[in-house]
């Protein structure tokens, strides 16, 4: 029997939902790490047993980075601080925003994106990490800003087969790319419009909300930015708009299907100044042609007026044979689809605000 | 004699379940006490200080009844008879 795990990181702890019946029913446990903000969760299925990795933030006691090899029954923290900025750094670690598994060929490599803006690399499966100096020492650093969420690298996209290539994104700062294993980094924002600065097309400084990578064509990326939805066919070198088929170009989440090329999921919000779903309708939008056209998915979702936001990491897919799609809201609801978004059911309610979700067959 | 450090309930797991720990025999500052805690109970110490040695904003440390920020911060003098109280400040919602 397989176990499906859904990790729901909230503003007041981590909730873990398990399904033993192919995602028909779920049993929640938690809160793990009570009274912490759980901003980053990774489910690493490259190893056996699969590993749960979390980056949480206690408002009193600072950031905590921990792992579990028994689906959350017990947690491990090494004696050494897992993620730490060197003495020479201007500020200490405030928060881990992203945990991302490295390429399949390097099963012990895990990356973390942090606030302040840092990229860290682990070679022991996510127990301890080292700062990637090439990005930390980038000459643009003094000009990177803080979005509302803080000055953070919130998206880390290792290349699935080429360990030399990676794309990261920050808000604000924009997209940066490396092709030499992190030694040097180039901006990747050509074509992305910035509506919040005088120059609409700066080299960097963009407010990127989320980027995802196509699972079958890894040079193809999709981005939800602060007013803009884009596709890149050259791994972030240039971008073109794919917002025309959506009811809005604003939102936070952007998720790629784990097996079908060109299939992506998005949860639009009306506008920067009106962060509600368009027409107050709870709808996920899916494109099956790399953003050329979009279809609303709403079967099983609430039909009454719907106001909550879905945050940048609060939507995900799993790795089941028929892909599951999940999202959580700022008012603590969790919705799941076990058929690629065709139909949905609410599986969680009355949780604290949902900051991130991650799901996998463990 | 050693310095007695009283641990709040929420951090006792990081201190091996202890409600008090005794450290710092012969040490003269709060910083040295925390440095010793870092070697014996590293998870506890990093809940109290960041990696650059700064006391976390919402952690209050009382040395013989006075919050250390009103004294000399981490340089506050301690003696073998000192009692150190760690109390999370009132914060959050």
PDB file of C-alpha atoms in Angstrom, chain A residues 45-322:
ATOM      1  CA  UNK A  45      11.452  11.019  -2.652  1.00  0.00           C
ATOM      2  CA  UNK A  46      14.893  10.372  -4.146  1.00  0.00           C
ATOM      3  CA  UNK A  47      15.954   8.528  -1.008  1.00  0.00           C
ATOM      4  CA  UNK A  48      14.507   5.616   0.943  1.00  0.00           C
ATOM      5  CA  UNK A  49      12.846   6.253   3.238  1.00  0.00           C
ATOM      6  CA  UNK A  50      11.603   9.506   1.776  1.00  0.00           C
ATOM      7  CA  UNK A  51      12.587  12.590   3.749  1.00  0.00           C
ATOM      8  CA  UNK A  52      10.456  15.493   4.920  1.00  0.00           C
ATOM      9  CA  UNK A  53      12.436  18.736   5.182  1.00  0.00           C
ATOM     10  CA  UNK A  54      11.060  21.858   6.824  1.00  0.00           C
ATOM     11  CA  UNK A  55      12.106  25.446   7.271  1.00  0.00           C
ATOM     12  CA  UNK A  56      10.043  27.098  10.008  1.00  0.00           C
ATOM     13  CA  UNK A  57      10.265  30.400  11.779  1.00  0.00           C
ATOM     14  CA  UNK A  58       9.494  31.012  15.418  1.00  0.00           C
ATOM     15  CA  UNK A  59       8.833  34.649  16.154  1.00  0.00           C
ATOM     16  CA  UNK A  60      10.544  34.132  19.499  1.00  0.00           C
ATOM     17  CA  UNK A  61      13.268  31.609  18.797  1.00  0.00           C
ATOM     18  CA  UNK A  62      14.241  32.229  15.188  1.00  0.00           C
ATOM     19  CA  UNK A  63      14.502  29.911  12.211  1.00  0.00           C
ATOM     20  CA  UNK A  64      14.473  26.134  12.594  1.00  0.00           C
ATOM     21  CA  UNK A  65      15.550  23.692   9.892  1.00  0.00           C
ATOM     22  CA  UNK A  66      14.676  20.070  10.549  1.00  0.00           C
ATOM     23  CA  UNK A  67      14.188  16.749   8.783  1.00  0.00           C
ATOM     24  CA  UNK A  68      12.100  13.646   9.354  1.00  0.00           C
ATOM     25  CA  UNK A  69      12.643  10.207   7.856  1.00  0.00           C
ATOM     26  CA  UNK A  70       9.472   8.746   9.385  1.00  0.00           C
ATOM     27  CA  UNK A  71       6.805  10.998   7.882  1.00  0.00           C
ATOM     28  CA  UNK A  72       6.857  13.444  10.761  1.00  0.00           C
ATOM     29  CA  UNK A  73       6.726  11.049  13.705  1.00  0.00           C
ATOM     30  CA  UNK A  74      10.134  12.333  14.848  1.00  0.00           C
ATOM     31  CA  UNK A  75      12.262  15.279  13.765  1.00  0.00           C
ATOM     32  CA  UNK A  76      15.997  15.708  13.613  1.00  0.00           C
ATOM     33  CA  UNK A  77      18.104  18.824  14.005  1.00  0.00           C
ATOM     34  CA  UNK A  78      21.874  18.519  13.830  1.00  0.00           C
ATOM     35  CA  UNK A  79      24.066  20.077  16.507  1.00  0.00           C
ATOM     36  CA  UNK A  80      25.576  22.331  13.856  1.00  0.00           C
ATOM     37  CA  UNK A  81      23.309  25.158  12.707  1.00  0.00           C
ATOM     38  CA  UNK A  82      21.910  23.747   9.447  1.00  0.00           C
ATOM     39  CA  UNK A  83      21.845  27.102   7.651  1.00  0.00           C
ATOM     40  CA  UNK A  84      23.903  30.044   8.812  1.00  0.00           C
ATOM     41  CA  UNK A  85      25.300  33.156   7.203  1.00  0.00           C
ATOM     42  CA  UNK A  86      29.036  33.673   7.742  1.00  0.00           C
ATOM     43  CA  UNK A  87      30.288  36.246  10.229  1.00  0.00           C
ATOM     44  CA  UNK A  88      31.101  38.569   7.348  1.00  0.00           C
ATOM     45  CA  UNK A  89      27.465  38.674   6.243  1.00  0.00           C
ATOM     46  CA  UNK A  90      25.487  41.762   7.056  1.00  0.00           C
ATOM     47  CA  UNK A  91      22.595  39.910   8.703  1.00  0.00           C
ATOM     48  CA  UNK A  92      21.868  36.463  10.142  1.00  0.00           C
ATOM     49  CA  UNK A  93      19.350  33.987   8.794  1.00  0.00           C
ATOM     50  CA  UNK A  94      15.784  35.166   9.260  1.00  0.00           C
ATOM     51  CA  UNK A  95      13.728  32.584   7.388  1.00  0.00           C
ATOM     52  CA  UNK A  96      13.984  29.686   4.971  1.00  0.00           C
ATOM     53  CA  UNK A  97      11.633  30.305   2.081  1.00  0.00           C
ATOM     54  CA  UNK A  98      12.318  27.351  -0.167  1.00  0.00           C
ATOM     55  CA  UNK A  99      13.703  23.828   0.008  1.00  0.00           C
ATOM     56  CA  UNK A 100      14.357  22.170  -3.349  1.00  0.00           C
ATOM     57  CA  UNK A 101      15.781  18.782  -4.212  1.00  0.00           C
ATOM     58  CA  UNK A 102      18.808  18.785  -6.487  1.00  0.00           C
ATOM     59  CA  UNK A 103      19.138  16.777  -9.695  1.00  0.00           C
ATOM     60  CA  UNK A 104      18.338  13.082  -9.657  1.00  0.00           C
ATOM     61  CA  UNK A 105      21.990  12.260 -10.281  1.00  0.00           C
ATOM     62  CA  UNK A 106      22.926  13.923  -6.976  1.00  0.00           C
ATOM     63  CA  UNK A 107      20.488  12.430  -4.472  1.00  0.00           C
ATOM     64  CA  UNK A 108      22.198  14.026  -1.474  1.00  0.00           C
ATOM     65  CA  UNK A 109      22.099  17.545  -2.912  1.00  0.00           C
ATOM     66  CA  UNK A 110      19.385  19.862  -1.617  1.00  0.00           C
ATOM     67  CA  UNK A 111      19.098  23.621  -2.009  1.00  0.00           C
ATOM     68  CA  UNK A 112      17.541  26.231   0.239  1.00  0.00           C
ATOM     69  CA  UNK A 113      16.529  29.786  -0.546  1.00  0.00           C
ATOM     70  CA  UNK A 114      16.534  32.191   2.365  1.00  0.00           C
ATOM     71  CA  UNK A 115      15.843  35.604   3.794  1.00  0.00           C
ATOM     72  CA  UNK A 116      18.008  37.640   3.657  1.00  0.00           C
ATOM     73  CA  UNK A 117      18.700  36.733   0.054  1.00  0.00           C
ATOM     74  CA  UNK A 118      20.814  33.614   0.174  1.00  0.00           C
ATOM     75  CA  UNK A 119      21.126  30.366  -1.715  1.00  0.00           C
ATOM     76  CA  UNK A 120      22.460  27.423   0.282  1.00  0.00           C
ATOM     77  CA  UNK A 121      23.561  23.984  -0.934  1.00  0.00           C
ATOM     78  CA  UNK A 122      23.490  20.773   1.072  1.00  0.00           C
ATOM     79  CA  UNK A 123      25.432  17.647   0.179  1.00  0.00           C
ATOM     80  CA  UNK A 124      24.101  15.537   3.051  1.00  0.00           C
ATOM     81  CA  UNK A 125      20.466  15.323   2.091  1.00  0.00           C
ATOM     82  CA  UNK A 126      19.428  18.601   3.673  1.00  0.00           C
ATOM     83  CA  UNK A 127      20.880  18.194   7.148  1.00  0.00           C
ATOM     84  CA  UNK A 128      23.450  20.989   6.798  1.00  0.00           C
ATOM     85  CA  UNK A 129      24.083  23.577   4.090  1.00  0.00           C
ATOM     86  CA  UNK A 130      26.803  25.873   2.756  1.00  0.00           C
ATOM     87  CA  UNK A 131      26.252  29.348   1.346  1.00  0.00           C
ATOM     88  CA  UNK A 132      26.616  29.617  -2.452  1.00  0.00           C
ATOM     89  CA  UNK A 133      29.043  32.529  -2.495  1.00  0.00           C
ATOM     90  CA  UNK A 134      28.747  33.214  -6.208  1.00  0.00           C
ATOM     91  CA  UNK A 135      25.227  34.530  -5.782  1.00  0.00           C
ATOM     92  CA  UNK A 136      25.736  36.043  -2.346  1.00  0.00           C
ATOM     93  CA  UNK A 137      28.633  38.141  -3.660  1.00  0.00           C
ATOM     94  CA  UNK A 138      26.736  39.292  -6.757  1.00  0.00           C
ATOM     95  CA  UNK A 139      27.361  43.010  -7.389  1.00  0.00           C
ATOM     96  CA  UNK A 140      23.609  43.619  -7.649  1.00  0.00           C
ATOM     97  CA  UNK A 141      23.032  42.583  -4.020  1.00  0.00           C
ATOM     98  CA  UNK A 142      22.983  46.110  -2.552  1.00  0.00           C
ATOM     99  CA  UNK A 143      20.192  47.006  -4.962  1.00  0.00           C
ATOM    100  CA  UNK A 144      17.969  44.002  -4.317  1.00  0.00           C
ATOM    101  CA  UNK A 145      14.884  45.017  -2.397  1.00  0.00           C
ATOM    102  CA  UNK A 146      12.309  43.596  -0.081  1.00  0.00           C
ATOM    103  CA  UNK A 147       8.866  42.726  -1.293  1.00  0.00           C
ATOM    104  CA  UNK A 148       6.102  42.670   1.267  1.00  0.00           C
ATOM    105  CA  UNK A 149       7.181  39.177   2.273  1.00  0.00           C
ATOM    106  CA  UNK A 150      10.764  40.221   2.926  1.00  0.00           C
ATOM    107  CA  UNK A 151      14.100  40.247   1.064  1.00  0.00           C
ATOM    108  CA  UNK A 152      14.257  36.603   0.098  1.00  0.00           C
ATOM    109  CA  UNK A 153      15.165  34.051  -2.519  1.00  0.00           C
ATOM    110  CA  UNK A 154      11.810  32.334  -2.546  1.00  0.00           C
ATOM    111  CA  UNK A 155      12.177  30.152  -5.610  1.00  0.00           C
ATOM    112  CA  UNK A 156      14.992  27.704  -6.382  1.00  0.00           C
ATOM    113  CA  UNK A 157      14.809  25.613  -9.541  1.00  0.00           C
ATOM    114  CA  UNK A 158      17.696  23.196 -10.009  1.00  0.00           C
ATOM    115  CA  UNK A 159      17.942  21.666 -13.473  1.00  0.00           C
ATOM    116  CA  UNK A 160      16.691  18.068 -13.300  1.00  0.00           C
ATOM    117  CA  UNK A 161      19.670  16.575 -15.162  1.00  0.00           C
ATOM    118  CA  UNK A 162      22.395  19.235 -15.417  1.00  0.00           C
ATOM    119  CA  UNK A 163      23.950  20.058 -12.069  1.00  0.00           C
ATOM    120  CA  UNK A 164      25.613  23.161 -13.506  1.00  0.00           C
ATOM    121  CA  UNK A 165      22.334  24.914 -14.275  1.00  0.00           C
ATOM    122  CA  UNK A 166      19.898  26.562 -11.916  1.00  0.00           C
ATOM    123  CA  UNK A 167      17.405  29.396 -11.809  1.00  0.00           C
ATOM    124  CA  UNK A 168      16.416  31.375  -8.718  1.00  0.00           C
ATOM    125  CA  UNK A 169      13.924  34.164  -8.171  1.00  0.00           C
ATOM    126  CA  UNK A 170      13.465  36.813  -5.541  1.00  0.00           C
ATOM    127  CA  UNK A 171      11.038  39.525  -4.661  1.00  0.00           C
ATOM    128  CA  UNK A 172      12.226  42.052  -5.332  1.00  0.00           C
ATOM    129  CA  UNK A 173      15.315  41.380  -7.361  1.00  0.00           C
ATOM    130  CA  UNK A 174      14.104  39.269 -10.234  1.00  0.00           C
ATOM    131  CA  UNK A 175      15.319  36.106 -11.902  1.00  0.00           C
ATOM    132  CA  UNK A 176      18.958  35.004 -11.847  1.00  0.00           C
ATOM    133  CA  UNK A 177      20.498  32.064 -13.721  1.00  0.00           C
ATOM    134  CA  UNK A 178      23.704  30.117 -13.506  1.00  0.00           C
ATOM    135  CA  UNK A 179      25.273  27.726 -15.993  1.00  0.00           C
ATOM    136  CA  UNK A 180      28.456  26.993 -14.054  1.00  0.00           C
ATOM    137  CA  UNK A 181      27.200  25.418 -10.881  1.00  0.00           C
ATOM    138  CA  UNK A 182      26.600  28.688  -9.074  1.00  0.00           C
ATOM    139  CA  UNK A 183      29.955  30.385  -9.599  1.00  0.00           C
ATOM    140  CA  UNK A 184      28.506  33.140 -11.774  1.00  0.00           C
ATOM    141  CA  UNK A 185      24.964  34.412 -12.157  1.00  0.00           C
ATOM    142  CA  UNK A 186      23.239  36.361 -14.911  1.00  0.00           C
ATOM    143  CA  UNK A 187      19.950  38.222 -14.782  1.00  0.00           C
ATOM    144  CA  UNK A 188      17.009  36.601 -16.541  1.00  0.00           C
ATOM    145  CA  UNK A 189      14.297  39.237 -16.749  1.00  0.00           C
ATOM    146  CA  UNK A 190      14.197  40.263 -20.420  1.00  0.00           C
ATOM    147  CA  UNK A 191      10.573  40.680 -21.425  1.00  0.00           C
ATOM    148  CA  UNK A 192       9.156  40.832 -17.892  1.00  0.00           C
ATOM    149  CA  UNK A 193       7.436  44.151 -17.334  1.00  0.00           C
ATOM    150  CA  UNK A 194       7.892  45.929 -14.013  1.00  0.00           C
ATOM    151  CA  UNK A 195       4.855  48.075 -13.282  1.00  0.00           C
ATOM    152  CA  UNK A 196       6.165  49.401  -9.962  1.00  0.00           C
ATOM    153  CA  UNK A 197       9.272  51.319 -11.103  1.00  0.00           C
ATOM    154  CA  UNK A 198       9.689  54.154 -13.634  1.00  0.00           C
ATOM    155  CA  UNK A 199      11.570  51.990 -16.161  1.00  0.00           C
ATOM    156  CA  UNK A 200       9.122  49.263 -17.208  1.00  0.00           C
ATOM    157  CA  UNK A 201      11.906  46.950 -18.389  1.00  0.00           C
ATOM    158  CA  UNK A 202      14.842  47.161 -15.945  1.00  0.00           C
ATOM    159  CA  UNK A 203      17.634  44.606 -16.001  1.00  0.00           C
ATOM    160  CA  UNK A 204      16.674  43.407 -12.513  1.00  0.00           C
ATOM    161  CA  UNK A 205      14.581  44.447  -9.550  1.00  0.00           C
ATOM    162  CA  UNK A 206      11.426  42.653 -10.639  1.00  0.00           C
ATOM    163  CA  UNK A 207       8.851  41.412  -8.174  1.00  0.00           C
ATOM    164  CA  UNK A 208       8.715  37.760  -9.150  1.00  0.00           C
ATOM    165  CA  UNK A 209       6.021  35.844  -7.314  1.00  0.00           C
ATOM    166  CA  UNK A 210       6.726  32.298  -8.472  1.00  0.00           C
ATOM    167  CA  UNK A 211       8.499  30.404 -11.236  1.00  0.00           C
ATOM    168  CA  UNK A 212       8.030  26.765 -12.156  1.00  0.00           C
ATOM    169  CA  UNK A 213       9.928  24.530 -14.534  1.00  0.00           C
ATOM    170  CA  UNK A 214       8.403  22.287 -17.181  1.00  0.00           C
ATOM    171  CA  UNK A 215       9.052  18.691 -16.182  1.00  0.00           C
ATOM    172  CA  UNK A 216       9.678  17.414 -19.704  1.00  0.00           C
ATOM    173  CA  UNK A 217      11.304  20.437 -21.322  1.00  0.00           C
ATOM    174  CA  UNK A 218      13.499  21.807 -18.547  1.00  0.00           C
ATOM    175  CA  UNK A 219      14.573  24.851 -20.544  1.00  0.00           C
ATOM    176  CA  UNK A 220      10.939  25.975 -20.435  1.00  0.00           C
ATOM    177  CA  UNK A 221       9.871  28.047 -17.414  1.00  0.00           C
ATOM    178  CA  UNK A 222       6.605  29.653 -16.399  1.00  0.00           C
ATOM    179  CA  UNK A 223       6.310  32.704 -14.159  1.00  0.00           C
ATOM    180  CA  UNK A 224       3.649  34.489 -12.163  1.00  0.00           C
ATOM    181  CA  UNK A 225       4.940  37.954 -11.382  1.00  0.00           C
ATOM    182  CA  UNK A 226       3.513  41.092  -9.852  1.00  0.00           C
ATOM    183  CA  UNK A 227       1.090  41.803 -12.704  1.00  0.00           C
ATOM    184  CA  UNK A 228       2.273  39.462 -15.390  1.00  0.00           C
ATOM    185  CA  UNK A 229       2.214  35.810 -16.425  1.00  0.00           C
ATOM    186  CA  UNK A 230       5.070  34.657 -18.634  1.00  0.00           C
ATOM    187  CA  UNK A 231       6.760  31.734 -20.346  1.00  0.00           C
ATOM    188  CA  UNK A 232      10.425  31.354 -21.142  1.00  0.00           C
ATOM    189  CA  UNK A 233      11.619  28.828 -23.724  1.00  0.00           C
ATOM    190  CA  UNK A 234      15.303  29.517 -23.073  1.00  0.00           C
ATOM    191  CA  UNK A 235      15.572  28.884 -19.340  1.00  0.00           C
ATOM    192  CA  UNK A 236      14.866  32.432 -18.306  1.00  0.00           C
ATOM    193  CA  UNK A 237      16.972  34.328 -20.838  1.00  0.00           C
ATOM    194  CA  UNK A 238      13.835  35.868 -22.376  1.00  0.00           C
ATOM    195  CA  UNK A 239      10.148  35.839 -21.491  1.00  0.00           C
ATOM    196  CA  UNK A 240       6.855  36.273 -23.383  1.00  0.00           C
ATOM    197  CA  UNK A 241       3.431  36.947 -21.923  1.00  0.00           C
ATOM    198  CA  UNK A 242       0.941  34.106 -21.581  1.00  0.00           C
ATOM    199  CA  UNK A 243      -1.611  36.111 -19.617  1.00  0.00           C
ATOM    200  CA  UNK A 244      -4.138  36.693 -22.388  1.00  0.00           C
ATOM    201  CA  UNK A 245      -6.288  33.681 -21.610  1.00  0.00           C
ATOM    202  CA  UNK A 246      -6.502  34.384 -17.899  1.00  0.00           C
ATOM    203  CA  UNK A 247      -9.049  36.635 -16.199  1.00  0.00           C
ATOM    204  CA  UNK A 248      -6.187  38.540 -14.555  1.00  0.00           C
ATOM    205  CA  UNK A 249      -2.424  38.767 -14.783  1.00  0.00           C
ATOM    206  CA  UNK A 250      -2.063  39.012 -10.990  1.00  0.00           C
ATOM    207  CA  UNK A 251      -1.618  36.145  -8.553  1.00  0.00           C
ATOM    208  CA  UNK A 252       1.065  34.281  -6.684  1.00  0.00           C
ATOM    209  CA  UNK A 253       1.077  30.573  -7.496  1.00  0.00           C
ATOM    210  CA  UNK A 254       2.361  28.871 -10.635  1.00  0.00           C
ATOM    211  CA  UNK A 255       2.801  25.093 -10.772  1.00  0.00           C
ATOM    212  CA  UNK A 256       3.908  22.772 -13.588  1.00  0.00           C
ATOM    213  CA  UNK A 257       2.517  19.296 -14.134  1.00  0.00           C
ATOM    214  CA  UNK A 258       5.132  16.717 -13.115  1.00  0.00           C
ATOM    215  CA  UNK A 259       4.745  14.586 -16.230  1.00  0.00           C
ATOM    216  CA  UNK A 260       2.950  16.326 -19.073  1.00  0.00           C
ATOM    217  CA  UNK A 261       4.829  19.029 -20.988  1.00  0.00           C
ATOM    218  CA  UNK A 262       3.210  22.420 -21.239  1.00  0.00           C
ATOM    219  CA  UNK A 263       0.614  21.752 -18.534  1.00  0.00           C
ATOM    220  CA  UNK A 264       0.503  24.383 -15.773  1.00  0.00           C
ATOM    221  CA  UNK A 265      -1.806  25.498 -12.980  1.00  0.00           C
ATOM    222  CA  UNK A 266      -2.465  29.021 -11.717  1.00  0.00           C
ATOM    223  CA  UNK A 267      -4.765  30.693  -9.215  1.00  0.00           C
ATOM    224  CA  UNK A 268      -5.428  34.252 -10.462  1.00  0.00           C
ATOM    225  CA  UNK A 269      -6.276  37.192  -8.250  1.00  0.00           C
ATOM    226  CA  UNK A 270      -7.993  40.267  -9.553  1.00  0.00           C
ATOM    227  CA  UNK A 271      -5.233  42.857  -9.119  1.00  0.00           C
ATOM    228  CA  UNK A 272      -2.512  44.201  -6.862  1.00  0.00           C
ATOM    229  CA  UNK A 273      -5.022  46.559  -5.285  1.00  0.00           C
ATOM    230  CA  UNK A 274      -7.780  43.923  -5.194  1.00  0.00           C
ATOM    231  CA  UNK A 275      -6.336  40.641  -4.059  1.00  0.00           C
ATOM    232  CA  UNK A 276      -9.478  38.584  -4.442  1.00  0.00           C
ATOM    233  CA  UNK A 277     -10.201  35.844  -6.983  1.00  0.00           C
ATOM    234  CA  UNK A 278     -11.736  37.414 -10.119  1.00  0.00           C
ATOM    235  CA  UNK A 279     -15.536  37.678  -9.739  1.00  0.00           C
ATOM    236  CA  UNK A 280     -14.993  36.233  -6.237  1.00  0.00           C
ATOM    237  CA  UNK A 281     -15.010  32.769  -7.820  1.00  0.00           C
ATOM    238  CA  UNK A 282     -12.876  29.958  -6.503  1.00  0.00           C
ATOM    239  CA  UNK A 283     -11.226  28.703  -9.679  1.00  0.00           C
ATOM    240  CA  UNK A 284      -7.943  27.109 -10.620  1.00  0.00           C
ATOM    241  CA  UNK A 285      -6.865  27.825 -14.185  1.00  0.00           C
ATOM    242  CA  UNK A 286      -5.025  25.166 -16.173  1.00  0.00           C
ATOM    243  CA  UNK A 287      -3.252  25.472 -19.471  1.00  0.00           C
ATOM    244  CA  UNK A 288      -2.389  22.395 -21.520  1.00  0.00           C
ATOM    245  CA  UNK A 289      -0.586  24.272 -24.272  1.00  0.00           C
ATOM    246  CA  UNK A 290       2.123  26.126 -22.378  1.00  0.00           C
ATOM    247  CA  UNK A 291      -0.057  29.126 -21.655  1.00  0.00           C
ATOM    248  CA  UNK A 292      -1.565  29.754 -25.087  1.00  0.00           C
ATOM    249  CA  UNK A 293      -5.039  28.985 -23.734  1.00  0.00           C
ATOM    250  CA  UNK A 294      -6.408  28.514 -20.227  1.00  0.00           C
ATOM    251  CA  UNK A 295      -9.385  26.615 -18.828  1.00  0.00           C
ATOM    252  CA  UNK A 296     -11.078  27.313 -15.490  1.00  0.00           C
ATOM    253  CA  UNK A 297     -11.389  24.315 -13.176  1.00  0.00           C
ATOM    254  CA  UNK A 298     -14.072  24.605 -10.524  1.00  0.00           C
ATOM    255  CA  UNK A 299     -15.933  21.300 -10.223  1.00  0.00           C
ATOM    256  CA  UNK A 300     -16.212  20.602  -6.521  1.00  0.00           C
ATOM    257  CA  UNK A 301     -14.817  23.965  -5.440  1.00  0.00           C
ATOM    258  CA  UNK A 302     -16.967  26.409  -3.431  1.00  0.00           C
ATOM    259  CA  UNK A 303     -19.675  28.099  -5.473  1.00  0.00           C
ATOM    260  CA  UNK A 304     -20.454  30.901  -3.041  1.00  0.00           C
ATOM    261  CA  UNK A 305     -18.462  34.173  -3.185  1.00  0.00           C
ATOM    262  CA  UNK A 306     -14.841  33.369  -2.391  1.00  0.00           C
ATOM    263  CA  UNK A 307     -12.361  35.939  -1.107  1.00  0.00           C
ATOM    264  CA  UNK A 308      -9.144  34.274   0.107  1.00  0.00           C
ATOM    265  CA  UNK A 309      -5.695  34.463  -1.439  1.00  0.00           C
ATOM    266  CA  UNK A 310      -3.558  31.499  -2.451  1.00  0.00           C
ATOM    267  CA  UNK A 311       0.060  32.353  -1.633  1.00  0.00           C
ATOM    268  CA  UNK A 312       3.085  31.661  -3.811  1.00  0.00           C
ATOM    269  CA  UNK A 313       3.908  28.226  -2.418  1.00  0.00           C
ATOM    270  CA  UNK A 314       0.377  27.284  -1.399  1.00  0.00           C
ATOM    271  CA  UNK A 315      -0.312  25.293  -4.572  1.00  0.00           C
ATOM    272  CA  UNK A 316       1.437  22.085  -5.589  1.00  0.00           C
ATOM    273  CA  UNK A 317       1.188  18.823  -7.487  1.00  0.00           C
ATOM    274  CA  UNK A 318       2.109  15.313  -6.415  1.00  0.00           C
ATOM    275  CA  UNK A 319       3.961  12.517  -8.193  1.00  0.00           C
ATOM    276  CA  UNK A 320       1.148   9.956  -8.288  1.00  0.00           C
ATOM    277  CA  UNK A 321       0.303   8.070 -11.496  1.00  0.00           C
ATOM    278  CA  UNK A 322      -2.666  10.378 -12.004  1.00  0.00           C
TER     279      UNK A 322
END
